[in-house]
C-alpha positions in Angstrom: 0.0 0.0 0.0 1.3 3.4 -0.9 1.5 6.1 1.7 -0.2 9.4 1.1 2.1 12.4 0.4 2.7 14.7 3.4 3.0 18.4 3.7 6.2 19.7 5.2 7.0 16.2 6.6 3.8 16.0 8.7 2.2 12.6 9.2 -0.8 11.8 6.9 -3.4 12.2 9.7 -2.1 15.7 10.5 -2.0 16.5 6.8 -5.7 15.5 6.5 -6.5 17.7 9.5 -4.5 20.6 8.1 -6.2 20.2 4.7 -9.6 20.3 6.3 -8.8 23.4 8.2 -7.4 25.1 5.1 -10.6 24.2 3.2 -12.8 25.5 6.0 -10.8 28.8 6.1 -11.0 29.3 2.4 -14.7 28.6 2.4 -15.2 31.2 5.1 -13.3 33.8 3.1 -15.5 33.5 0.0 -17.2 36.6 -1.1 -20.9 36.3 -0.2 -23.2 35.8 -3.2 -24.5 38.8 -5.0 -27.9 40.1 -3.9 -30.7 38.8 -6.1 -31.7 41.1 -8.9 -35.1 41.5 -7.2 -33.5 43.1 -4.2 -30.7 45.0 -6.1 -32.8 48.1 -6.7 -34.3 48.1 -3.2 -32.7 48.6 0.2 -33.1 45.9 2.8 -35.5 48.0 4.9 -37.6 48.6 1.8 -37.9 44.9 1.1 -38.7 44.3 4.8 -41.5 46.9 4.6 -43.0 45.3 1.5 -42.9 41.9 3.0 -44.6 43.2 6.2 -47.3 44.8 4.1 -48.1 41.5 2.3 -46.2 42.0 -1.0 -44.7 38.9 -2.6 -41.9 38.7 -5.1 -43.0 37.9 -8.6 -41.4 38.0 -12.0 -42.7 41.6 -12.5 -41.7 42.9 -9.1 -43.0 43.0 -5.6 -46.8 42.5 -6.0 -49.7 43.0 -3.6 -52.9 41.5 -5.0 -55.7 43.4 -3.4 -58.4 40.8 -4.3 -59.4 40.2 -0.7 -59.0 43.8 0.5 -60.2 45.9 -2.4 -63.0 44.3 -4.4 -65.2 46.2 -6.9 -68.8 45.7 -7.4 -69.9 44.3 -10.8 -69.5 47.0 -13.5 -68.0 49.5 -11.0 -64.7 51.3 -10.5 -65.9 53.0 -7.3 -63.7 52.7 -4.2 -65.7 52.5 -1.0 -64.5 54.0 2.3 -63.0 50.7 3.5 -61.1 50.3 0.3 -59.8 53.8 0.5 -58.6 53.3 4.0 -56.8 50.1 2.9 -55.1 52.0 0.1 -54.2 54.9 2.4 -52.4 52.4 4.8 -50.5 50.8 1.9 -49.5 54.2 0.5 -48.2 55.3 3.9 -46.2 52.1 4.1 -44.7 52.8 0.7 -44.0 56.4 1.5 -42.3 55.6 4.8 -40.1 53.1 2.9 -39.2 55.8 0.3 -40.9 53.8 -2.5 -42.5 56.1 -5.0 -42.6 54.2 -8.3 -45.5 51.8 -8.7 -47.5 50.0 -11.3 -51.2 49.3 -10.8 -53.0 46.5 -12.7 -56.8 46.5 -12.9 -58.7 43.3 -13.5 -62.3 42.2 -14.1 -64.4 39.1 -14.1 -65.4 37.5 -17.4 -68.9 39.1 -17.7 -69.2 41.7 -20.4 -67.3 42.0 -23.6 -63.5 42.0 -23.9 -63.1 45.6 -24.9 -65.5 46.8 -22.2 -63.7 44.8 -19.6 -60.3 46.3 -20.7 -61.7 49.8 -20.3 -63.3 49.0 -16.9 -60.1 47.4 -15.6 -58.2 50.5 -16.7 -60.7 52.7 -14.8 -60.2 50.5 -11.7 -56.4 50.9 -12.0 -56.8 54.7 -12.4 -59.1 54.9 -9.3 -56.5 53.2 -7.2 -53.7 55.3 -8.6 -55.6 58.5 -7.8 -56.2 57.2 -4.2 -52.5 56.5 -3.8 -51.6 59.9 -5.2 -53.9 61.6 -2.7 -51.7 60.1 0.0 -48.5 61.7 -1.5 -47.0 59.4 -4.1 -46.7 61.4 -7.3 -49.4 60.4 -9.8 -46.9 60.6 -12.6 -44.9 57.8 -10.9 -47.8 55.4 -10.9 -48.2 53.4 -14.2 -51.7 52.0 -14.7 -52.8 49.2 -16.9 -56.1 47.5 -17.4 -55.9 43.8 -18.1 -59.5 42.9 -18.4 -60.4 39.3 -17.6 -57.2 37.9 -18.9 -55.7 36.9 -15.6 -58.3 35.5 -13.2 -57.3 34.4 -9.7 -60.6 32.4 -9.2 -63.2 30.5 -11.1 -65.5 32.8 -13.0 -68.3 30.3 -13.1 -69.7 31.4 -9.7 -70.4 34.7 -8.0 -67.7 34.3 -5.4 -65.0 33.6 -8.0 -66.1 36.5 -10.1 -66.0 38.8 -7.1 -62.4 37.8 -6.4 -61.5 38.6 -10.0 -62.8 42.2 -9.8 -59.5 43.5 -8.3 -56.4 45.4 -8.6 -52.7 44.6 -7.9 -50.1 47.1 -6.8 -46.6 46.3 -8.0 -43.3 47.8 -7.0 -41.3 47.2 -10.2 -37.8 45.7 -10.1 -35.4 48.0 -11.9 
């Protein structure tokens, strides 16, 4: 049986121990991995504020789907008092975190024609954008888009599902 080579004349067992220590030391000295792209444009405190507010990371940015908090009646873009209060709290969280660039997506259920639903979902996005701007985020910094019924989150075959699909999403873009 061949003997293992030794470093500086040390016995093989000590060589193994020294090699393990060297590997551990080199591993500890590695540069930490780069921050994910999603966090690169946001500070840690901003990400923490978004997470606390219920935002989740998506391909398009940090998104808060307001389907359970801000629902619209059928064929309506009106924000009730409860919805306005919810939007005010979210806007204040964003302002305190120094986040002032947003995208708002409006959605509808599948009742009505496609072109009508696109216009209605746009009006819903605009209503939420105006409510956020009233809290202090510049309206010009809030992109709005109406997506109609193209992205349902629930089954449109029943009233409960359709109600969940009449919603908006607030997105903090990743840039």
